[in-house]
CSV table of C-alpha atoms in Angstrom, one decimal:
chain,number,residue,atom,x,y,z
A,1,MET,CA,-20.2,1.8,-18.0
A,2,LYS,CA,-19.5,5.4,-17.2
A,3,ARG,CA,-16.0,5.6,-15.7
A,4,TYR,CA,-15.1,8.1,-13.1
A,5,PRO,CA,-12.5,10.7,-14.3
A,6,ILE,CA,-9.0,9.4,-13.9
A,7,VAL,CA,-7.1,11.4,-11.4
A,8,VAL,CA,-4.6,13.6,-13.0
A,9,GLY,CA,-1.2,13.3,-11.4
A,10,VAL,CA,-0.1,16.5,-9.7
A,11,THR,CA,3.4,17.6,-10.9
A,12,ALA,CA,6.3,17.0,-8.6
A,13,ALA,CA,6.9,20.7,-8.3
A,14,GLY,CA,3.3,21.2,-7.2
A,15,LEU,CA,3.6,18.7,-4.5
A,16,ALA,CA,7.1,19.6,-3.4
A,17,GLY,CA,5.5,21.8,-0.7
A,18,VAL,CA,3.3,19.1,0.6
A,19,LEU,CA,4.2,17.8,4.0
A,20,THR,CA,7.0,20.2,4.5
A,21,PHE,CA,5.5,21.5,7.7
A,22,HIS,CA,8.1,20.1,10.0
A,23,SER,CA,11.8,19.7,10.2
A,24,GLN,CA,11.3,16.4,11.9
A,25,ARG,CA,9.4,13.6,10.3
A,26,PRO,CA,6.0,12.8,11.7
A,27,THR,CA,6.1,9.6,13.5
A,28,LEU,CA,3.4,7.8,15.4
A,29,PRO,CA,4.2,6.5,18.9
A,30,LEU,CA,4.5,2.8,19.3
A,31,THR,CA,1.2,1.4,20.1
A,32,ASP,CA,1.0,-1.5,22.4
A,33,GLY,CA,-1.4,-4.0,21.0
A,34,ARG,CA,-4.2,-1.5,21.3
A,35,SER,CA,-6.0,-0.8,18.1
A,36,SER,CA,-4.3,1.9,16.2
A,37,SER,CA,-6.8,4.4,15.0
A,38,ALA,CA,-4.2,5.6,12.5
A,39,SER,CA,-4.0,2.5,10.4
A,40,ALA,CA,-5.5,2.4,7.0
A,41,PRO,CA,-8.5,0.0,6.8
A,42,SER,CA,-6.6,-2.1,4.4
A,43,GLY,CA,-3.9,-3.1,6.9
A,44,ASP,CA,-3.9,-4.8,10.4
A,45,ARG,CA,-6.4,-7.1,11.9
A,46,PRO,CA,-9.9,-6.0,10.7
A,47,ALA,CA,-11.3,-6.8,14.1
A,48,GLU,CA,-9.3,-4.1,15.7
A,49,THR,CA,-9.6,-1.3,13.2
A,50,PRO,CA,-12.7,0.7,12.6
A,51,GLY,CA,-14.5,0.1,9.3
A,52,PRO,CA,-13.9,2.4,6.5
A,53,GLY,CA,-15.7,5.6,6.7
A,54,THR,CA,-16.1,5.4,10.5
A,55,PRO,CA,-14.5,8.4,12.2
A,56,THR,CA,-12.1,7.2,14.8
A,57,SER,CA,-11.4,8.6,18.1
A,58,ASN,CA,-8.1,10.5,18.5
A,59,ASN,CA,-7.1,10.0,22.1
A,60,PRO,CA,-3.4,11.1,22.3
A,61,PRO,CA,-1.4,8.4,24.0
A,62,SER,CA,0.0,10.7,26.6
A,63,GLN,CA,-1.7,13.2,28.9
A,64,GLY,CA,0.0,16.6,29.2
A,65,PRO,CA,0.1,19.0,26.3
A,66,THR,CA,-3.2,19.8,24.7
A,67,SER,CA,-4.2,18.1,21.5
A,68,THR,CA,-5.9,19.6,18.6
A,69,SER,CA,-7.3,18.0,15.7
A,70,ALA,CA,-8.6,19.0,12.3
A,71,THR,CA,-10.1,17.1,9.4
A,72,GLY,CA,-8.6,17.9,6.0
A,73,ALA,CA,-10.7,18.6,3.0
A,74,ALA,CA,-12.2,15.7,1.2
A,75,TYR,CA,-10.3,14.9,-2.0
A,76,GLN,CA,-12.1,13.4,-4.9
A,77,TYR,CA,-10.1,10.6,-6.6
A,78,GLY,CA,-10.8,7.7,-8.9
A,79,TYR,CA,-13.8,6.0,-7.4
A,80,GLY,CA,-14.3,8.0,-4.2
A,81,GLN,CA,-13.5,10.6,-1.7
A,82,LEU,CA,-11.0,10.6,1.1
A,83,SER,CA,-10.4,12.8,4.0
A,84,VAL,CA,-8.0,12.4,6.9
A,85,ARG,CA,-8.1,13.7,10.5
A,86,VAL,CA,-4.8,14.9,11.9
A,87,THR,CA,-4.1,15.3,15.6
A,88,MET,CA,-1.3,17.4,16.9
A,89,THR,CA,0.0,17.3,20.5
A,90,GLY,CA,2.7,19.8,21.6
A,91,GLY,CA,3.5,20.6,18.0
A,92,ARG,CA,4.0,17.1,16.7
A,93,ILE,CA,1.6,15.0,14.8
A,94,THR,CA,0.4,12.3,17.2
A,95,ASN,CA,-2.3,10.7,15.1
A,96,ILE,CA,-3.6,10.5,11.6
A,97,SER,CA,-6.7,8.6,10.9
A,98,ILE,CA,-9.1,8.2,8.0
A,99,ALA,CA,-12.0,10.5,8.8
A,100,ALA,CA,-14.1,9.7,5.9
A,101,LEU,CA,-13.8,7.3,3.0
A,102,GLN,CA,-16.4,6.8,0.4
A,103,THR,CA,-15.3,4.4,-2.1
A,104,ALA,CA,-16.9,1.7,-4.2
A,105,ASP,CA,-20.3,2.9,-3.0
A,106,THR,CA,-21.2,4.5,-6.2
A,107,TYR,CA,-19.2,1.9,-8.1
A,108,SER,CA,-21.2,-0.7,-6.4
A,109,GLN,CA,-24.3,1.2,-7.4
A,110,GLN,CA,-23.3,1.1,-11.0
A,111,LEU,CA,-22.7,-2.6,-10.8
A,112,ALA,CA,-26.0,-3.1,-9.1
A,113,ASP,CA,-27.6,-1.7,-12.2
A,114,GLN,CA,-26.2,-4.7,-13.9
A,115,VAL,CA,-25.9,-8.1,-12.2
A,116,VAL,CA,-23.5,-7.8,-9.3
A,117,PRO,CA,-21.0,-10.6,-9.8
A,118,THR,CA,-20.0,-12.8,-6.9
A,119,LEU,CA,-16.4,-13.8,-6.6
A,120,GLU,CA,-15.7,-17.5,-6.2
A,121,ARG,CA,-14.1,-17.3,-2.8
A,122,GLU,CA,-15.3,-13.9,-1.6
A,123,VAL,CA,-16.0,-13.1,2.0
A,124,VAL,CA,-18.6,-10.5,2.6
A,125,SER,CA,-17.1,-9.3,5.8
A,126,ALA,CA,-13.4,-9.3,6.4
A,127,GLN,CA,-14.0,-9.4,10.1
A,128,SER,CA,-15.4,-12.9,9.9
A,129,ALA,CA,-12.5,-14.3,8.0
A,130,ARG,CA,-10.0,-14.4,10.8
A,131,ILE,CA,-7.2,-12.9,8.8
A,132,ASP,CA,-3.9,-11.3,9.8
A,133,ALA,CA,-3.8,-8.5,7.3
A,134,VAL,CA,-5.3,-7.2,4.1
A,135,SER,CA,-3.6,-6.8,0.8
A,136,GLY,CA,-5.3,-4.3,-1.3
A,137,ALA,CA,-4.6,-1.2,-3.2
A,138,THR,CA,-5.7,1.6,-1.0
A,139,TYR,CA,-5.8,5.3,-1.3
A,140,THR,CA,-4.1,7.4,-3.9
A,141,SER,CA,-1.2,9.1,-2.3
A,142,GLU,CA,-2.1,12.4,-3.7
A,143,ALA,CA,-5.5,12.3,-2.1
A,144,TYR,CA,-4.0,11.3,1.2
A,145,ALA,CA,-1.2,14.0,1.2
A,146,TYR,CA,-3.7,16.6,0.0
A,147,SER,CA,-6.1,15.9,2.9
A,148,VAL,CA,-3.3,15.8,5.5
A,149,GLN,CA,-1.9,19.1,4.3
A,150,SER,CA,-5.4,20.6,4.4
A,151,ALA,CA,-5.8,19.4,8.0
A,152,LEU,CA,-2.4,20.8,8.9
A,153,ASP,CA,-3.3,24.2,7.3
A,154,LYS,CA,-6.4,24.3,9.5
A,155,LEU,CA,-4.4,23.4,12.6
A,156,ALA,CA,-1.9,26.2,11.8
A,157,LYS,CA,-4.6,28.8,11.9
B,1,MET,CA,2.3,-3.4,16.5
B,2,HIS,CA,3.2,-0.1,15.1
B,3,VAL,CA,2.1,2.2,12.4
B,4,GLU,CA,4.2,4.7,10.5
B,5,HIS,CA,3.1,7.4,8.2
B,6,VAL,CA,5.5,7.5,5.3
B,7,MET,CA,5.6,7.4,1.5
B,8,GLY,CA,2.1,8.9,1.4
B,9,THR,CA,0.5,6.0,3.1
B,10,MET,CA,0.4,4.1,6.3
B,11,VAL,CA,2.8,1.3,6.9
B,12,SER,CA,1.8,-1.1,9.7
B,13,PHE,CA,3.9,-3.7,11.5
B,14,HIS,CA,3.0,-6.7,13.6
B,15,LEU,CA,5.7,-8.4,15.6
B,16,ARG,CA,5.6,-11.6,17.5
B,17,LEU,CA,8.5,-11.6,20.0
B,18,GLU,CA,10.5,-14.3,21.5
B,19,SER,CA,9.8,-13.1,25.0
B,20,ALA,CA,9.1,-10.0,27.1
B,21,THR,CA,12.9,-9.3,27.3
B,22,ALA,CA,13.0,-9.2,23.6
B,23,ARG,CA,11.2,-5.9,23.5
B,24,PRO,CA,14.2,-3.5,23.5
B,25,ALA,CA,15.9,-5.3,20.7
B,26,ALA,CA,12.6,-5.4,18.8
B,27,GLU,CA,12.0,-1.7,19.3
B,28,SER,CA,15.4,-0.9,18.1
B,29,ALA,CA,14.9,-3.0,15.0
B,30,LEU,CA,11.5,-1.4,14.4
B,31,ARG,CA,13.1,2.1,14.6
B,32,GLN,CA,15.6,0.9,12.0
B,33,ALA,CA,12.9,-0.5,9.8
B,34,CYS,CA,11.1,2.9,9.9
B,35,GLU,CA,14.3,4.7,9.1
B,36,GLU,CA,14.7,2.5,6.0
B,37,LEU,CA,11.2,3.5,4.9
B,38,HIS,CA,11.9,7.2,5.4
B,39,ASP,CA,15.2,6.9,3.6
B,40,ALA,CA,13.4,5.2,0.7
B,41,ASP,CA,10.9,8.0,0.7
B,42,ALA,CA,13.6,10.6,0.5
B,43,LEU,CA,15.2,8.9,-2.4
B,44,PHE,CA,12.2,8.0,-4.5
B,45,SER,CA,9.4,10.2,-3.6
B,46,THR,CA,7.8,11.7,-6.7
B,47,TRP,CA,6.5,14.6,-4.6
B,48,LYS,CA,9.9,15.8,-3.5
B,49,ALA,CA,11.2,17.8,-6.4
B,50,ASP,CA,14.9,17.3,-5.4
B,51,SER,CA,14.7,13.6,-4.6
B,52,PRO,CA,17.5,11.8,-6.4
B,53,MET,CA,15.0,9.7,-8.3
B,54,ASN,CA,13.2,12.9,-9.6
B,55,ARG,CA,16.5,14.4,-10.5
B,56,VAL,CA,17.5,11.3,-12.4
B,57,ARG,CA,14.2,11.3,-14.2
B,58,ARG,CA,14.5,14.9,-15.2
B,59,GLY,CA,18.1,14.4,-16.5
B,60,LEU,CA,19.6,16.6,-13.8
B,61,LEU,CA,21.5,13.7,-12.3
B,62,PRO,CA,23.3,10.9,-14.1
B,63,GLN,CA,22.1,7.6,-12.8
B,64,ALA,CA,25.7,6.7,-12.2
B,65,ASP,CA,26.1,9.5,-9.8
B,66,ALA,CA,22.9,8.7,-7.9
B,67,PRO,CA,22.8,6.7,-4.6
B,68,ALA,CA,23.3,3.0,-5.2
B,69,GLU,CA,19.7,2.3,-4.2
B,70,VAL,CA,18.4,4.1,-7.3
B,71,ALA,CA,20.4,1.7,-9.5
B,72,GLU,CA,19.2,-1.2,-7.4
B,73,VAL,CA,15.6,-0.3,-7.9
B,74,LEU,CA,15.9,0.5,-11.6
B,75,ASP,CA,17.7,-2.9,-12.1
B,76,LEU,CA,14.8,-4.6,-10.4
B,77,CYS,CA,12.4,-2.6,-12.6
B,78,ALA,CA,14.3,-3.8,-15.7
B,79,TYR,CA,14.1,-7.4,-14.4
B,80,VAL,CA,10.3,-7.2,-13.8
B,81,ARG,CA,9.8,-5.5,-17.2
B,82,GLU,CA,11.3,-8.7,-18.7
B,83,LEU,CA,9.4,-11.0,-16.4
B,84,SER,CA,6.1,-9.3,-17.3
B,85,GLY,CA,6.7,-9.3,-21.0
B,86,GLY,CA,7.0,-5.5,-21.0
B,87,TRP,CA,3.7,-4.9,-19.3
B,88,PHE,CA,5.5,-3.4,-16.3
B,89,ASP,CA,7.6,-0.6,-17.9
B,90,PRO,CA,8.6,2.3,-15.7
B,91,TRP,CA,10.4,3.8,-18.7
B,92,ALA,CA,7.1,4.1,-20.6
B,93,MET,CA,5.7,6.3,-17.9
B,94,PRO,CA,4.9,9.9,-19.1
B,95,GLY,CA,7.4,12.3,-17.6
B,96,GLY,CA,10.3,9.9,-17.5
B,97,VAL,CA,11.3,6.7,-15.7
B,98,ASP,CA,9.0,6.2,-12.7
B,99,PRO,CA,9.6,3.2,-10.5
B,100,THR,CA,6.6,3.9,-8.3
B,101,GLY,CA,4.9,0.6,-9.2
B,102,LEU,CA,7.7,-1.3,-7.4
B,103,VAL,CA,9.3,1.1,-4.9
B,104,LYS,CA,6.8,0.6,-2.2
B,105,GLY,CA,7.3,-3.1,-2.2
B,106,TRP,CA,11.0,-2.7,-2.3
B,107,ALA,CA,11.0,-0.3,0.6
B,108,ALA,CA,8.8,-2.6,2.7
B,109,GLU,CA,11.0,-5.6,1.9
B,110,GLY,CA,14.0,-3.6,3.2
B,111,ALA,CA,12.0,-2.7,6.3
B,112,LEU,CA,11.2,-6.3,7.0
B,113,ARG,CA,14.9,-7.3,6.6
B,114,ALA,CA,15.7,-4.9,9.5
B,115,LEU,CA,13.3,-7.0,11.6
B,116,THR,CA,15.1,-10.2,10.9
B,117,ILE,CA,16.7,-10.7,14.4
B,118,PRO,CA,16.5,-13.6,16.7
B,119,GLN,CA,14.2,-11.8,19.1
B,120,VAL,CA,11.5,-11.4,16.5
B,121,LEU,CA,9.9,-14.7,15.9
B,122,ALA,CA,7.4,-13.4,13.3
B,123,ALA,CA,6.7,-10.1,11.6
B,124,SER,CA,4.6,-8.6,9.0
B,125,VAL,CA,5.0,-5.3,7.1
B,126,ASN,CA,1.9,-3.9,5.4
B,127,ALA,CA,2.8,-0.9,3.2
B,128,GLY,CA,-0.5,0.3,1.9
B,129,GLY,CA,-1.6,-3.1,0.9
B,130,ASP,CA,1.8,-4.6,-0.1
B,131,VAL,CA,2.5,-7.2,2.6
B,132,ALA,CA,5.7,-9.0,3.4
B,133,VAL,CA,6.0,-11.5,6.2
B,134,LEU,CA,8.6,-13.6,8.0
B,135,GLY,CA,8.0,-16.5,10.3
B,136,ARG,CA,4.6,-17.9,11.3
B,137,VAL,CA,2.0,-15.6,12.8
B,138,GLU,CA,1.4,-18.1,15.5
B,139,SER,CA,3.5,-21.2,16.0
B,140,THR,CA,0.6,-23.2,14.8
B,141,ARG,CA,-0.3,-21.5,11.6
B,142,PRO,CA,1.0,-19.4,8.7
B,143,TRP,CA,0.0,-15.9,7.9
B,144,ARG,CA,-3.5,-15.5,6.4
B,145,ILE,CA,-3.8,-12.5,4.2
B,146,GLY,CA,-7.1,-11.3,2.8
B,147,VAL,CA,-7.3,-9.7,-0.6
B,148,ARG,CA,-9.4,-6.6,-0.5
B,149,HIS,CA,-12.7,-6.9,-2.5
B,150,PRO,CA,-12.6,-4.6,-5.4
B,151,TRP,CA,-16.1,-3.4,-5.0
B,152,ARG,CA,-17.6,-4.8,-1.7
B,153,GLN,CA,-16.5,-2.4,1.0
B,154,GLY,CA,-15.3,-4.3,4.0
B,155,GLY,CA,-15.3,-7.5,2.0
B,156,LEU,CA,-12.5,-9.8,0.7
B,157,ALA,CA,-12.1,-11.3,-2.7
B,158,CYS,CA,-10.3,-14.2,-1.2
B,159,VAL,CA,-7.9,-15.3,1.6
B,160,LEU,CA,-4.4,-16.4,0.9
B,161,THR,CA,-1.8,-18.3,2.8
B,162,VAL,CA,1.3,-16.2,2.6
B,163,GLU,CA,4.8,-17.3,3.3
B,164,GLN,CA,6.7,-14.4,2.0
B,165,ALA,CA,5.1,-11.6,0.2
B,166,VAL,CA,1.9,-10.5,-1.5
B,167,ALA,CA,1.1,-7.3,-3.4
B,168,THR,CA,-2.2,-6.1,-4.8
B,169,SER,CA,-2.7,-3.4,-7.4
B,170,GLY,CA,-6.1,-2.1,-8.5
B,171,ASP,CA,-8.2,0.0,-10.7
B,172,TYR,CA,-9.8,1.5,-7.6
B,173,GLU,CA,-6.4,2.6,-6.3
B,174,ARG,CA,-4.9,5.3,-8.4
B,175,GLY,CA,-6.1,5.7,-11.9
B,176,CYS,CA,-3.3,8.0,-13.0
B,177,HIS,CA,-0.6,5.7,-12.0
B,178,LEU,CA,-1.3,2.5,-13.9
B,179,VAL,CA,-0.2,3.2,-17.4
B,180,ASP,CA,-0.5,0.8,-20.3
B,181,PRO,CA,2.9,0.8,-21.8
B,182,GLN,CA,1.6,-0.1,-25.2
B,183,ALA,CA,-1.0,2.7,-25.2
B,184,GLY,CA,1.1,5.2,-23.2
B,185,ARG,CA,-1.9,6.3,-21.3
B,186,PRO,CA,-3.8,5.2,-18.2
B,187,ALA,CA,-5.6,2.0,-18.7
B,188,THR,CA,-6.4,-1.2,-16.8
B,189,ARG,CA,-8.1,-4.4,-17.7
B,190,ALA,CA,-8.4,-5.7,-14.2
B,191,VAL,CA,-10.1,-4.1,-11.2
B,192,SER,CA,-7.9,-6.0,-8.9
B,193,ALA,CA,-4.6,-7.8,-9.4
B,194,THR,CA,-2.7,-9.8,-6.8
B,195,VAL,CA,0.7,-11.4,-7.0
B,196,SER,CA,2.4,-13.6,-4.3
B,197,GLY,CA,6.0,-14.8,-4.2
B,198,PRO,CA,9.4,-14.5,-2.5
B,199,SER,CA,10.1,-10.8,-3.1
B,200,LEU,CA,7.7,-8.0,-2.4
B,201,ALA,CA,9.4,-5.7,-4.7
B,202,ILE,CA,9.0,-8.1,-7.6
B,203,ALA,CA,5.5,-8.9,-6.6
B,204,ASP,CA,4.6,-5.2,-6.5
B,205,GLY,CA,5.9,-4.7,-10.0
B,206,LEU,CA,4.2,-7.8,-11.3
B,207,ALA,CA,0.9,-6.8,-9.6
B,208,THR,CA,1.2,-3.4,-11.3
B,209,ALA,CA,1.6,-5.1,-14.6
B,210,LEU,CA,-1.1,-7.6,-13.9
B,211,ALA,CA,-3.6,-4.8,-13.2
B,212,VAL,CA,-2.8,-3.3,-16.6
B,213,GLY,CA,-2.5,-6.4,-18.8
B,214,ALA,CA,-4.7,-8.9,-16.9
B,215,ASP,CA,-4.7,-12.3,-18.8
B,216,ASP,CA,-1.7,-11.5,-21.0
B,217,VAL,CA,0.4,-10.8,-17.8
B,218,LEU,CA,-1.1,-13.8,-16.0
B,219,ALA,CA,0.4,-16.0,-18.7
B,220,HIS,CA,3.8,-14.6,-18.0
B,221,ILE,CA,3.4,-15.1,-14.3
B,222,ALA,CA,2.2,-18.7,-14.9
B,223,ALA,CA,5.6,-19.3,-16.5
B,224,LEU,CA,7.4,-18.3,-13.3
B,225,SER,CA,7.8,-21.1,-10.8
B,226,ASP,CA,7.9,-18.9,-7.7
B,227,TYR,CA,5.3,-16.3,-8.4
B,228,GLU,CA,1.5,-16.7,-8.6
B,229,GLY,CA,-1.1,-14.3,-9.8
B,230,TYR,CA,-4.8,-13.7,-9.3
B,231,VAL,CA,-6.9,-11.2,-11.2
B,232,VAL,CA,-10.4,-9.9,-11.1
B,233,ARG,CA,-11.4,-8.5,-14.4
B,234,ALA,CA,-13.6,-5.4,-15.0
B,235,ASP,CA,-16.6,-7.6,-15.7
B,236,GLY,CA,-16.2,-9.4,-12.4
B,237,THR,CA,-14.8,-12.7,-13.7
B,238,GLU,CA,-11.6,-14.1,-12.2
B,239,ALA,CA,-8.5,-15.9,-13.3
B,240,TRP,CA,-5.5,-17.2,-11.4
B,241,THR,CA,-2.4,-19.2,-11.8
B,242,ASP,CA,-2.4,-22.9,-10.7
B,243,GLY,CA,-0.4,-22.5,-7.6
B,244,MET,CA,-2.1,-19.4,-6.2
B,245,PRO,CA,-2.1,-20.1,-2.5
B,246,PHE,CA,-5.8,-19.7,-1.7
B,247,SER,CA,-6.5,-20.6,1.9
B,248,GLU,CA,-9.3,-23.2,2.3
């Protein structure tokens, strides 16, 4: 089976500049039981979070200063592509959401050429399983950071 | 419910409070939990050239002079290296000792500890797929954690009943990071590897090892009384230890 190229780790020096846009750490405001559009699809109740690949709305939690958003460049990694959408309000990051995620699609395609195995206890849709959280390896940190920085660069223009 | 962007990923929290009046105490604990995550990030981030861990790795800082947390994490790494029969080996990583395969779980575990106050009846921390819980999600039932399906988007490989911690490592996650200590280069035999047990830090390290070594590592985990493992091999077949807490 043809493997996707393995992501080459970026050197620490190369990434030292990543996410140094602020003196203060970006933090997300406490959300109050509303679905958080900033959570990665692998966490939280699946019923509340949008599915992977679905662009999420980025309503800032408070009215007042104008918000601007930008979507970072898509980063190719491992089995897919990731881009994030960053929203800034009054100079602070108020939301980061997954803008686009294509993973496993092409991998599934490759598997479909062979027989697609079914796992013994698999659930086709997480939403139907009434679970509290999902444990799963998610996005490579480099891809995430790259896309966030790309979005920030756009917002700075 | 709160989401924090840190350590290159999103960390989400769910809390069940004792009462409405518990909120201020819970918010304070949550802030402290997030501080712990950011502190861990500052110490261990591989992207921050001057992080103490990076300086230790590059030989610029003797381990004895580094913050105590560095020693704590490296000690844990050595312990998991032993438990995994050497399949988890941060010292075999190219470029120098790299505890990344365990640090996220360790940091999340520390964050959960900050939430262990009377006002919080139950809590979960999900750090990019490594999950630690305390209490029962509702008084009537324990936490149910799904394991992400390695190739069906939006699907689950299985559902687990989790009392303490579960970590999943995978082929589909970060190819450059899972290094086979014996080959010295990136390699995995499993597309998905899940470990559950009392400590998220240890589960994280063991899951990393399990993703690389699959059946060999599963045998080591089977020998541990308090950790269980589940693996999906590259050909789609599965294997698990007897006590793996699948939810029926």
